[in-house]
Short mmCIF file of N, CA, C and O and ligand atoms in Angstrom, two decimals:
data_model
loop_
_atom_site.label_atom_id
_atom_site.label_comp_id
_atom_site.label_asym_id
_atom_site.label_seq_id
_atom_site.Cartn_x
_atom_site.Cartn_y
_atom_site.Cartn_z
N MET A 1431 103.67 102.06 107.72
CA MET A 1431 103.57 100.82 108.46
C MET A 1431 104.48 99.75 107.85
O MET A 1431 104.52 99.60 106.63
N ILE A 1432 105.19 99.06 108.72
CA ILE A 1432 106.04 97.96 108.24
C ILE A 1432 105.16 96.73 108.04
O ILE A 1432 104.40 96.35 108.93
N THR A 1433 105.27 96.12 106.86
CA THR A 1433 104.33 95.06 106.52
C THR A 1433 104.95 93.66 106.42
O THR A 1433 104.26 92.67 106.59
N LYS A 1434 106.25 93.59 106.12
CA LYS A 1434 106.86 92.26 106.00
C LYS A 1434 108.36 92.39 105.84
O LYS A 1434 108.88 93.50 105.68
N ILE A 1435 109.06 91.27 105.86
CA ILE A 1435 110.47 91.27 105.48
C ILE A 1435 110.51 91.28 103.95
O ILE A 1435 110.02 90.34 103.31
N HIS A 1436 111.02 92.36 103.40
CA HIS A 1436 111.08 92.47 101.93
C HIS A 1436 112.19 91.59 101.37
O HIS A 1436 111.99 90.83 100.44
N HIS A 1437 113.39 91.73 101.94
CA HIS A 1437 114.48 90.86 101.53
C HIS A 1437 115.58 90.78 102.58
O HIS A 1437 115.61 91.59 103.51
N VAL A 1438 116.42 89.80 102.41
CA VAL A 1438 117.62 89.65 103.22
C VAL A 1438 118.79 89.83 102.27
O VAL A 1438 118.84 89.21 101.20
N GLY A 1439 119.71 90.74 102.63
CA GLY A 1439 120.86 91.03 101.77
C GLY A 1439 122.07 90.19 102.17
O GLY A 1439 122.42 90.12 103.35
N ILE A 1440 122.69 89.59 101.18
CA ILE A 1440 123.85 88.72 101.41
C ILE A 1440 124.99 89.18 100.51
O ILE A 1440 124.81 89.28 99.28
N VAL A 1441 126.12 89.48 101.12
CA VAL A 1441 127.29 89.92 100.34
C VAL A 1441 128.04 88.69 99.84
O VAL A 1441 128.31 87.75 100.61
N VAL A 1442 128.33 88.69 98.55
CA VAL A 1442 129.05 87.56 97.94
C VAL A 1442 130.21 88.09 97.09
O VAL A 1442 130.19 89.22 96.62
N ARG A 1443 131.21 87.24 96.93
CA ARG A 1443 132.34 87.58 96.08
C ARG A 1443 131.93 87.59 94.61
O ARG A 1443 132.35 88.44 93.83
N SER A 1444 131.10 86.60 94.25
CA SER A 1444 130.66 86.46 92.86
C SER A 1444 129.19 86.06 92.84
O SER A 1444 128.83 84.99 93.33
N ALA A 1445 128.35 86.94 92.28
CA ALA A 1445 126.93 86.61 92.18
C ALA A 1445 126.72 85.37 91.30
O ALA A 1445 125.85 84.55 91.58
N ASP A 1446 127.53 85.24 90.27
CA ASP A 1446 127.40 84.07 89.39
C ASP A 1446 127.62 82.78 90.17
O ASP A 1446 126.90 81.80 89.99
N GLU A 1447 128.64 82.80 91.04
CA GLU A 1447 128.90 81.61 91.87
C GLU A 1447 127.75 81.37 92.84
O GLU A 1447 127.31 80.23 93.02
N ALA A 1448 127.26 82.45 93.47
CA ALA A 1448 126.18 82.33 94.46
C ALA A 1448 124.88 81.85 93.81
O ALA A 1448 124.08 81.14 94.43
N LEU A 1449 124.68 82.22 92.53
CA LEU A 1449 123.47 81.79 91.82
C LEU A 1449 123.43 80.27 91.63
O LEU A 1449 122.35 79.68 91.50
N LYS A 1450 124.60 79.65 91.64
CA LYS A 1450 124.62 78.19 91.52
C LYS A 1450 123.90 77.55 92.70
O LYS A 1450 123.32 76.47 92.57
N PHE A 1451 123.95 78.22 93.86
CA PHE A 1451 123.21 77.73 95.02
C PHE A 1451 121.77 78.22 94.99
O PHE A 1451 120.83 77.42 94.93
N TYR A 1452 121.56 79.55 95.01
CA TYR A 1452 120.22 80.10 95.21
C TYR A 1452 119.28 79.83 94.03
O TYR A 1452 118.12 79.51 94.21
N ARG A 1453 119.79 79.94 92.82
CA ARG A 1453 118.94 79.74 91.64
C ARG A 1453 118.95 78.27 91.21
O ARG A 1453 117.89 77.65 91.06
N ASP A 1454 120.16 77.72 91.06
CA ASP A 1454 120.24 76.39 90.47
C ASP A 1454 119.91 75.27 91.46
O ASP A 1454 119.15 74.37 91.14
N ALA A 1455 120.48 75.33 92.67
CA ALA A 1455 120.23 74.25 93.63
C ALA A 1455 118.89 74.42 94.33
O ALA A 1455 118.13 73.47 94.48
N LEU A 1456 118.56 75.66 94.76
CA LEU A 1456 117.29 75.87 95.47
C LEU A 1456 116.12 76.10 94.53
O LEU A 1456 114.96 75.96 94.91
N GLY A 1457 116.40 76.50 93.30
CA GLY A 1457 115.33 76.72 92.32
C GLY A 1457 114.61 78.04 92.47
O GLY A 1457 113.48 78.19 91.99
N LEU A 1458 115.21 79.02 93.14
CA LEU A 1458 114.55 80.32 93.31
C LEU A 1458 114.67 81.14 92.01
O LEU A 1458 115.76 81.22 91.44
N PRO A 1459 113.57 81.74 91.56
CA PRO A 1459 113.63 82.54 90.32
C PRO A 1459 114.28 83.90 90.54
O PRO A 1459 114.04 84.57 91.55
N VAL A 1460 115.09 84.33 89.57
CA VAL A 1460 115.72 85.66 89.59
C VAL A 1460 114.70 86.67 89.10
O VAL A 1460 114.12 86.51 88.03
N THR A 1461 114.47 87.73 89.90
CA THR A 1461 113.50 88.76 89.51
C THR A 1461 114.18 90.06 89.08
O THR A 1461 113.54 90.91 88.46
N ALA A 1462 115.44 90.25 89.43
CA ALA A 1462 116.19 91.43 88.99
C ALA A 1462 117.66 91.11 89.06
O ALA A 1462 118.10 90.30 89.88
N ASP A 1463 118.41 91.72 88.15
CA ASP A 1463 119.86 91.52 88.11
C ASP A 1463 120.44 92.78 87.49
O ASP A 1463 120.30 92.99 86.29
N LYS A 1464 121.02 93.62 88.33
CA LYS A 1464 121.40 94.96 87.89
C LYS A 1464 122.69 95.41 88.51
O LYS A 1464 122.93 95.17 89.69
N VAL A 1465 123.50 96.12 87.74
CA VAL A 1465 124.65 96.81 88.31
C VAL A 1465 124.19 98.22 88.67
O VAL A 1465 123.64 98.93 87.83
N VAL A 1466 124.34 98.58 89.94
CA VAL A 1466 124.00 99.93 90.39
C VAL A 1466 125.32 100.69 90.48
O VAL A 1466 126.07 100.56 91.44
N GLU A 1467 125.58 101.48 89.42
CA GLU A 1467 126.90 102.12 89.25
C GLU A 1467 127.28 102.99 90.43
O GLU A 1467 128.40 102.90 90.94
N ASP A 1468 126.35 103.83 90.89
CA ASP A 1468 126.73 104.79 91.94
C ASP A 1468 127.02 104.11 93.28
O ASP A 1468 127.69 104.67 94.12
N GLN A 1469 126.53 102.88 93.45
CA GLN A 1469 126.83 102.16 94.69
C GLN A 1469 127.97 101.16 94.51
O GLN A 1469 128.43 100.57 95.48
N GLY A 1470 128.38 100.95 93.26
CA GLY A 1470 129.48 100.02 93.00
C GLY A 1470 129.14 98.59 93.34
O GLY A 1470 129.97 97.84 93.85
N VAL A 1471 127.91 98.19 93.05
CA VAL A 1471 127.50 96.81 93.33
C VAL A 1471 126.67 96.24 92.18
O VAL A 1471 126.01 96.96 91.44
N ARG A 1472 126.73 94.93 92.07
CA ARG A 1472 125.76 94.20 91.25
C ARG A 1472 124.78 93.58 92.24
O ARG A 1472 125.20 92.88 93.19
N GLY A 1473 123.50 93.83 92.05
CA GLY A 1473 122.48 93.28 92.92
C GLY A 1473 121.62 92.29 92.16
O GLY A 1473 121.18 92.58 91.06
N VAL A 1474 121.41 91.14 92.74
CA VAL A 1474 120.54 90.13 92.13
C VAL A 1474 119.46 89.78 93.14
O VAL A 1474 119.76 89.43 94.28
N LEU A 1475 118.20 89.91 92.71
CA LEU A 1475 117.08 89.55 93.60
C LEU A 1475 116.50 88.22 93.16
O LEU A 1475 116.30 87.97 91.97
N LEU A 1476 116.23 87.37 94.15
CA LEU A 1476 115.56 86.09 93.89
C LEU A 1476 114.32 86.02 94.76
O LEU A 1476 114.34 86.41 95.93
N GLN A 1477 113.23 85.54 94.18
CA GLN A 1477 111.96 85.45 94.88
C GLN A 1477 111.96 84.25 95.81
O GLN A 1477 112.38 83.16 95.42
N ILE A 1478 111.52 84.47 97.07
CA ILE A 1478 111.33 83.33 97.97
C ILE A 1478 110.01 83.56 98.69
O ILE A 1478 109.92 84.33 99.64
N GLY A 1479 108.93 82.96 98.19
CA GLY A 1479 107.59 83.23 98.71
C GLY A 1479 107.25 84.69 98.48
O GLY A 1479 107.36 85.20 97.38
N ASN A 1480 106.85 85.38 99.57
CA ASN A 1480 106.51 86.80 99.49
C ASN A 1480 107.70 87.70 99.73
O ASN A 1480 107.55 88.91 99.80
N SER A 1481 108.87 87.12 99.88
CA SER A 1481 110.06 87.90 100.17
C SER A 1481 111.13 87.60 99.13
O SER A 1481 110.90 86.85 98.19
N GLU A 1482 112.29 88.21 99.33
CA GLU A 1482 113.37 88.01 98.37
C GLU A 1482 114.71 87.84 99.07
O GLU A 1482 114.87 88.21 100.23
N ILE A 1483 115.63 87.27 98.34
CA ILE A 1483 117.03 87.23 98.73
C ILE A 1483 117.73 88.22 97.79
O ILE A 1483 117.47 88.22 96.59
N GLU A 1484 118.58 89.07 98.35
CA GLU A 1484 119.33 90.04 97.54
C GLU A 1484 120.81 89.69 97.62
O GLU A 1484 121.42 89.82 98.68
N LEU A 1485 121.36 89.24 96.52
CA LEU A 1485 122.80 88.98 96.46
C LEU A 1485 123.49 90.28 96.08
O LEU A 1485 123.05 90.96 95.15
N ILE A 1486 124.54 90.62 96.80
CA ILE A 1486 125.25 91.87 96.57
C ILE A 1486 126.72 91.55 96.30
O ILE A 1486 127.41 91.03 97.16
N GLU A 1487 127.13 91.87 95.09
CA GLU A 1487 128.52 91.65 94.70
C GLU A 1487 129.18 93.00 94.45
O GLU A 1487 128.70 93.76 93.61
N PRO A 1488 130.26 93.33 95.18
CA PRO A 1488 130.91 94.62 94.90
C PRO A 1488 131.54 94.61 93.51
O PRO A 1488 132.13 93.61 93.09
N THR A 1489 131.40 95.74 92.78
CA THR A 1489 132.01 95.85 91.46
C THR A 1489 133.19 96.81 91.48
O THR A 1489 133.87 96.98 90.50
N ARG A 1490 133.39 97.47 92.64
CA ARG A 1490 134.53 98.37 92.82
C ARG A 1490 135.10 98.15 94.21
O ARG A 1490 134.44 97.62 95.09
N THR A 1491 136.35 98.63 94.40
CA THR A 1491 137.00 98.41 95.69
C THR A 1491 136.81 99.59 96.64
O THR A 1491 137.20 99.51 97.80
N ASP A 1492 136.21 100.69 96.17
CA ASP A 1492 136.08 101.87 97.02
C ASP A 1492 134.67 101.98 97.64
O ASP A 1492 134.12 103.06 97.78
N THR A 1493 134.10 100.85 98.00
CA THR A 1493 132.73 100.84 98.53
C THR A 1493 132.68 100.16 99.90
O THR A 1493 133.55 99.36 100.24
N GLY A 1494 131.65 100.49 100.64
CA GLY A 1494 131.44 99.87 101.94
C GLY A 1494 131.23 98.37 101.82
O GLY A 1494 131.68 97.59 102.67
N VAL A 1495 130.55 97.96 100.76
CA VAL A 1495 130.28 96.54 100.56
C VAL A 1495 131.59 95.77 100.31
O VAL A 1495 131.79 94.68 100.83
N TYR A 1496 132.49 96.40 99.56
CA TYR A 1496 133.79 95.76 99.32
C TYR A 1496 134.56 95.61 100.63
O TYR A 1496 135.14 94.56 100.92
N ARG A 1497 134.57 96.70 101.42
CA ARG A 1497 135.28 96.65 102.71
C ARG A 1497 134.67 95.61 103.64
O ARG A 1497 135.37 94.90 104.35
N PHE A 1498 133.33 95.49 103.61
CA PHE A 1498 132.64 94.47 104.41
C PHE A 1498 133.12 93.08 104.00
O PHE A 1498 133.46 92.25 104.84
N LEU A 1499 133.19 92.85 102.71
CA LEU A 1499 133.62 91.55 102.18
C LEU A 1499 135.06 91.25 102.60
O LEU A 1499 135.37 90.13 103.01
N GLU A 1500 135.91 92.26 102.51
CA GLU A 1500 137.32 92.05 102.86
C GLU A 1500 137.50 91.77 104.34
O GLU A 1500 138.32 90.94 104.72
N SER A 1501 136.74 92.48 105.19
CA SER A 1501 136.96 92.33 106.62
C SER A 1501 136.19 91.15 107.21
O SER A 1501 136.66 90.51 108.14
N ARG A 1502 135.01 90.87 106.68
CA ARG A 1502 134.18 89.84 107.32
C ARG A 1502 133.89 88.64 106.43
O ARG A 1502 133.31 87.66 106.89
N GLY A 1503 134.24 88.74 105.18
CA GLY A 1503 133.98 87.64 104.27
C GLY A 1503 132.54 87.62 103.80
O GLY A 1503 131.75 88.51 104.13
N GLU A 1504 132.17 86.62 103.03
CA GLU A 1504 130.81 86.52 102.52
C GLU A 1504 129.85 86.27 103.68
O GLU A 1504 130.22 85.64 104.67
N GLY A 1505 128.61 86.72 103.50
CA GLY A 1505 127.61 86.40 104.52
C GLY A 1505 126.51 87.43 104.58
O GLY A 1505 126.42 88.33 103.75
N MET A 1506 125.66 87.29 105.59
CA MET A 1506 124.52 88.19 105.76
C MET A 1506 124.98 89.61 106.00
O MET A 1506 125.87 89.85 106.80
N HIS A 1507 124.33 90.53 105.31
CA HIS A 1507 124.73 91.93 105.34
C HIS A 1507 123.65 92.83 105.94
O HIS A 1507 123.93 93.68 106.76
N HIS A 1508 122.41 92.65 105.53
CA HIS A 1508 121.32 93.46 106.09
C HIS A 1508 119.97 92.77 105.92
O HIS A 1508 119.84 91.81 105.17
N ILE A 1509 119.01 93.30 106.68
CA ILE A 1509 117.63 92.82 106.54
C ILE A 1509 116.80 94.02 106.14
O ILE A 1509 117.04 95.14 106.60
N CYS A 1510 115.86 93.80 105.22
CA CYS A 1510 115.06 94.91 104.70
C CYS A 1510 113.58 94.72 105.04
O CYS A 1510 113.01 93.67 104.74
N PHE A 1511 113.01 95.74 105.67
CA PHE A 1511 111.59 95.73 106.01
C PHE A 1511 110.82 96.56 104.99
O PHE A 1511 111.21 97.70 104.70
N GLU A 1512 109.76 95.98 104.47
CA GLU A 1512 108.92 96.73 103.52
C GLU A 1512 107.98 97.66 104.29
O GLU A 1512 107.44 97.30 105.32
N THR A 1513 107.81 98.85 103.73
CA THR A 1513 106.88 99.82 104.30
C THR A 1513 106.09 100.46 103.17
O THR A 1513 106.54 100.48 102.02
N ASP A 1514 104.90 100.99 103.51
CA ASP A 1514 104.12 101.69 102.49
C ASP A 1514 104.47 103.18 102.47
O ASP A 1514 103.93 103.93 101.66
N ASP A 1515 105.38 103.62 103.37
CA ASP A 1515 105.78 105.03 103.39
C ASP A 1515 107.19 105.16 103.96
O ASP A 1515 107.36 105.33 105.17
N VAL A 1516 108.17 105.05 103.10
CA VAL A 1516 109.57 105.02 103.56
C VAL A 1516 109.98 106.34 104.21
O VAL A 1516 110.74 106.37 105.18
N GLU A 1517 109.45 107.43 103.69
CA GLU A 1517 109.77 108.76 104.22
C GLU A 1517 109.29 108.87 105.68
O GLU A 1517 110.03 109.31 106.57
N ALA A 1518 108.05 108.47 105.92
CA ALA A 1518 107.47 108.54 107.27
C ALA A 1518 108.21 107.60 108.22
O ALA A 1518 108.46 107.93 109.38
N GLU A 1519 108.58 106.43 107.71
CA GLU A 1519 109.28 105.43 108.54
C GLU A 1519 110.64 105.98 108.98
O GLU A 1519 111.03 105.83 110.14
N LEU A 1520 111.33 106.63 108.05
CA LEU A 1520 112.65 107.19 108.34
C LEU A 1520 112.53 108.33 109.35
O LEU A 1520 113.30 108.42 110.31
N GLU A 1521 111.54 109.21 109.15
CA GLU A 1521 111.33 110.33 110.08
C GLU A 1521 111.01 109.81 111.48
O GLU A 1521 111.54 110.31 112.47
N ALA A 1522 110.15 108.80 111.55
CA ALA A 1522 109.76 108.23 112.85
C ALA A 1522 110.97 107.64 113.55
O ALA A 1522 111.15 107.81 114.76
N ALA A 1523 111.83 106.98 112.80
CA ALA A 1523 113.04 106.38 113.38
C ALA A 1523 113.93 107.48 113.95
O ALA A 1523 114.44 107.37 115.07
N LYS A 1524 114.11 108.56 113.18
CA LYS A 1524 114.95 109.68 113.63
C LYS A 1524 114.39 110.30 114.90
O LYS A 1524 115.13 110.59 115.84
N GLN A 1525 113.07 110.50 114.93
CA GLN A 1525 112.39 111.07 116.11
C GLN A 1525 112.66 110.23 117.34
O GLN A 1525 112.72 110.74 118.45
N LYS A 1526 112.79 108.93 117.15
CA LYS A 1526 112.99 108.02 118.28
C LYS A 1526 114.47 107.86 118.63
O LYS A 1526 114.83 107.01 119.43
N GLY A 1527 115.31 108.68 117.99
CA GLY A 1527 116.73 108.68 118.33
C GLY A 1527 117.53 107.55 117.71
O GLY A 1527 118.65 107.27 118.12
N ILE A 1528 116.95 106.91 116.72
CA ILE A 1528 117.67 105.84 116.03
C ILE A 1528 118.65 106.46 115.04
O ILE A 1528 118.30 107.39 114.29
N GLN A 1529 119.88 105.96 115.07
CA GLN A 1529 120.92 106.50 114.19
C GLN A 1529 120.67 106.01 112.77
O GLN A 1529 120.50 104.80 112.55
N VAL A 1530 120.67 106.94 111.83
CA VAL A 1530 120.38 106.55 110.44
C VAL A 1530 121.63 106.71 109.58
O VAL A 1530 122.54 107.46 109.93
N ILE A 1531 121.68 106.00 108.48
CA ILE A 1531 122.78 106.16 107.52
C ILE A 1531 122.36 107.14 106.43
O ILE A 1531 123.14 107.99 106.03
N ASP A 1532 121.12 107.01 105.98
CA ASP A 1532 120.60 107.91 104.95
C ASP A 1532 119.67 108.93 105.59
O ASP A 1532 118.72 108.57 106.28
N GLU A 1533 119.95 110.21 105.33
CA GLU A 1533 119.08 111.26 105.86
C GLU A 1533 117.78 111.35 105.08
O GLU A 1533 116.77 111.81 105.58
N LYS A 1534 117.84 110.90 103.82
CA LYS A 1534 116.65 110.92 102.96
C LYS A 1534 116.56 109.62 102.20
O LYS A 1534 117.59 109.04 101.86
N PRO A 1535 115.34 109.15 101.90
CA PRO A 1535 115.22 107.95 101.07
C PRO A 1535 115.84 108.18 99.69
O PRO A 1535 115.85 109.30 99.19
N ARG A 1536 116.37 107.11 99.11
CA ARG A 1536 116.98 107.21 97.78
C ARG A 1536 116.55 105.99 96.98
O ARG A 1536 116.05 105.00 97.52
N ARG A 1537 116.81 106.07 95.70
CA ARG A 1537 116.43 105.00 94.79
C ARG A 1537 117.39 103.81 94.99
O ARG A 1537 118.60 103.97 94.96
N GLY A 1538 116.84 102.63 95.21
CA GLY A 1538 117.66 101.42 95.34
C GLY A 1538 117.04 100.31 94.53
O GLY A 1538 116.05 100.52 93.82
N LEU A 1539 117.60 99.13 94.65
CA LEU A 1539 117.12 98.00 93.86
C LEU A 1539 115.68 97.63 94.24
O LEU A 1539 114.90 97.19 93.40
N ALA A 1540 115.32 97.83 95.50
CA ALA A 1540 113.99 97.40 95.98
C ALA A 1540 112.96 98.52 95.94
O ALA A 1540 111.85 98.36 96.42
N GLY A 1541 113.31 99.66 95.37
CA GLY A 1541 112.38 100.80 95.32
C GLY A 1541 113.02 102.00 95.98
O GLY A 1541 114.21 102.23 95.82
N MET A 1542 112.23 102.77 96.73
CA MET A 1542 112.81 103.88 97.51
C MET A 1542 113.25 103.29 98.85
O MET A 1542 112.45 102.66 99.56
N ILE A 1543 114.51 103.50 99.17
CA ILE A 1543 115.09 102.81 100.32
C ILE A 1543 115.88 103.77 101.22
O ILE A 1543 116.22 104.88 100.82
N CYS A 1544 116.16 103.31 102.43
CA CYS A 1544 117.10 104.00 103.31
C CYS A 1544 117.62 102.98 104.32
O CYS A 1544 117.02 101.92 104.52
N PHE A 1545 118.77 103.32 104.91
CA PHE A 1545 119.38 102.40 105.87
C PHE A 1545 119.47 103.03 107.25
O PHE A 1545 119.71 104.23 107.38
N LEU A 1546 119.29 102.19 108.26
CA LEU A 1546 119.48 102.58 109.66
C LEU A 1546 120.79 101.98 110.14
O LEU A 1546 121.14 100.86 109.74
N HIS A 1547 121.49 102.69 111.01
CA HIS A 1547 122.80 102.23 111.44
C HIS A 1547 122.71 101.01 112.36
O HIS A 1547 121.88 100.98 113.27
N PRO A 1548 123.58 100.01 112.14
CA PRO A 1548 123.53 98.81 112.99
C PRO A 1548 123.77 99.09 114.48
O PRO A 1548 123.30 98.34 115.33
N LYS A 1549 124.46 100.21 114.78
CA LYS A 1549 124.69 100.58 116.19
C LYS A 1549 123.38 100.76 116.94
O LYS A 1549 123.32 100.54 118.14
N SER A 1550 122.36 101.23 116.23
CA SER A 1550 121.06 101.48 116.87
C SER A 1550 120.16 100.25 116.82
O SER A 1550 119.06 100.27 117.37
N ASN A 1551 120.61 99.22 116.12
CA ASN A 1551 119.70 98.09 115.86
C ASN A 1551 120.32 96.75 116.26
O ASN A 1551 120.18 95.76 115.54
N HIS A 1552 121.01 96.77 117.37
CA HIS A 1552 121.55 95.52 117.94
C HIS A 1552 122.44 94.77 116.96
O HIS A 1552 122.36 93.55 116.82
N GLY A 1553 123.25 95.55 116.23
CA GLY A 1553 124.26 94.94 115.37
C GLY A 1553 123.77 94.56 113.99
O GLY A 1553 124.55 94.01 113.20
N VAL A 1554 122.49 94.87 113.69
CA VAL A 1554 121.96 94.49 112.38
C VAL A 1554 121.74 95.75 111.53
O VAL A 1554 121.08 96.69 111.97
N LEU A 1555 122.31 95.75 110.34
CA LEU A 1555 122.04 96.82 109.38
C LEU A 1555 120.61 96.62 108.86
O LEU A 1555 120.28 95.57 108.33
N VAL A 1556 119.76 97.65 109.08
CA VAL A 1556 118.35 97.56 108.70
C VAL A 1556 118.07 98.51 107.55
O VAL A 1556 118.49 99.66 107.56
N GLU A 1557 117.37 98.00 106.55
CA GLU A 1557 116.94 98.80 105.40
C GLU A 1557 115.42 98.90 105.43
O GLU A 1557 114.75 97.93 105.79
N PHE A 1558 114.89 100.06 105.08
CA PHE A 1558 113.46 100.20 104.81
C PHE A 1558 113.30 100.32 103.30
O PHE A 1558 114.10 101.01 102.65
N ALA A 1559 112.28 99.70 102.75
CA ALA A 1559 112.03 99.82 101.31
C ALA A 1559 110.55 100.01 101.04
O ALA A 1559 109.70 99.32 101.61
N GLN A 1560 110.29 100.97 100.17
CA GLN A 1560 108.93 101.16 99.65
C GLN A 1560 108.99 100.83 98.17
O GLN A 1560 109.54 101.61 97.38
N PRO A 1561 108.49 99.66 97.79
CA PRO A 1561 108.59 99.27 96.38
C PRO A 1561 107.89 100.29 95.49
O PRO A 1561 106.90 100.90 95.88
N LEU A 1562 108.44 100.47 94.30
CA LEU A 1562 107.84 101.38 93.33
C LEU A 1562 106.76 100.64 92.55
O LEU A 1562 106.88 99.42 92.35
N PRO A 1563 105.74 101.37 92.10
CA PRO A 1563 104.63 100.70 91.39
C PRO A 1563 105.09 99.92 90.16
O PRO A 1563 104.53 98.86 89.86
N GLU A 1564 106.14 100.42 89.49
CA GLU A 1564 106.58 99.72 88.27
C GLU A 1564 107.45 98.50 88.56
O GLU A 1564 107.85 97.80 87.63
N GLY A 1565 107.73 98.26 89.84
CA GLY A 1565 108.53 97.08 90.19
C GLY A 1565 110.01 97.37 90.05
O GLY A 1565 110.42 98.51 90.06
N HIS A 1566 110.80 96.34 89.90
CA HIS A 1566 112.25 96.49 89.91
C HIS A 1566 112.76 97.21 88.67
O HIS A 1566 112.38 96.89 87.58
CO1 LIG B 1201 118.78 95.57 100.38
#
């Protein structure tokens, strides 16, 4: 079951620069700050009420996030819905003919995650996340 908006992902050129707005000007606390090597990104999570903002900075040029930044510039990248069963959510989406990016859930910054293709979701890249018990 989908329970809430877990986070909104925003692609930025420099997370340090973006933190001047989200952390310093808005006062949102940073809950995670990690380089995910296999995805070639630095991800920074900031708490906003029961949800989060995820800043995504590409650390390599051979990634989808880098290409997104080059072609579209900084801005909103995806929305993430929290679920208590990411595997079931992904299977249900596939059954309904929704085009997926990940065939299986994988480990991400927000827990076990997967992405649905924006073509099936009215132009919005959608992520499902099942947070892990140990947190970020
Ligand atoms: Co995300």
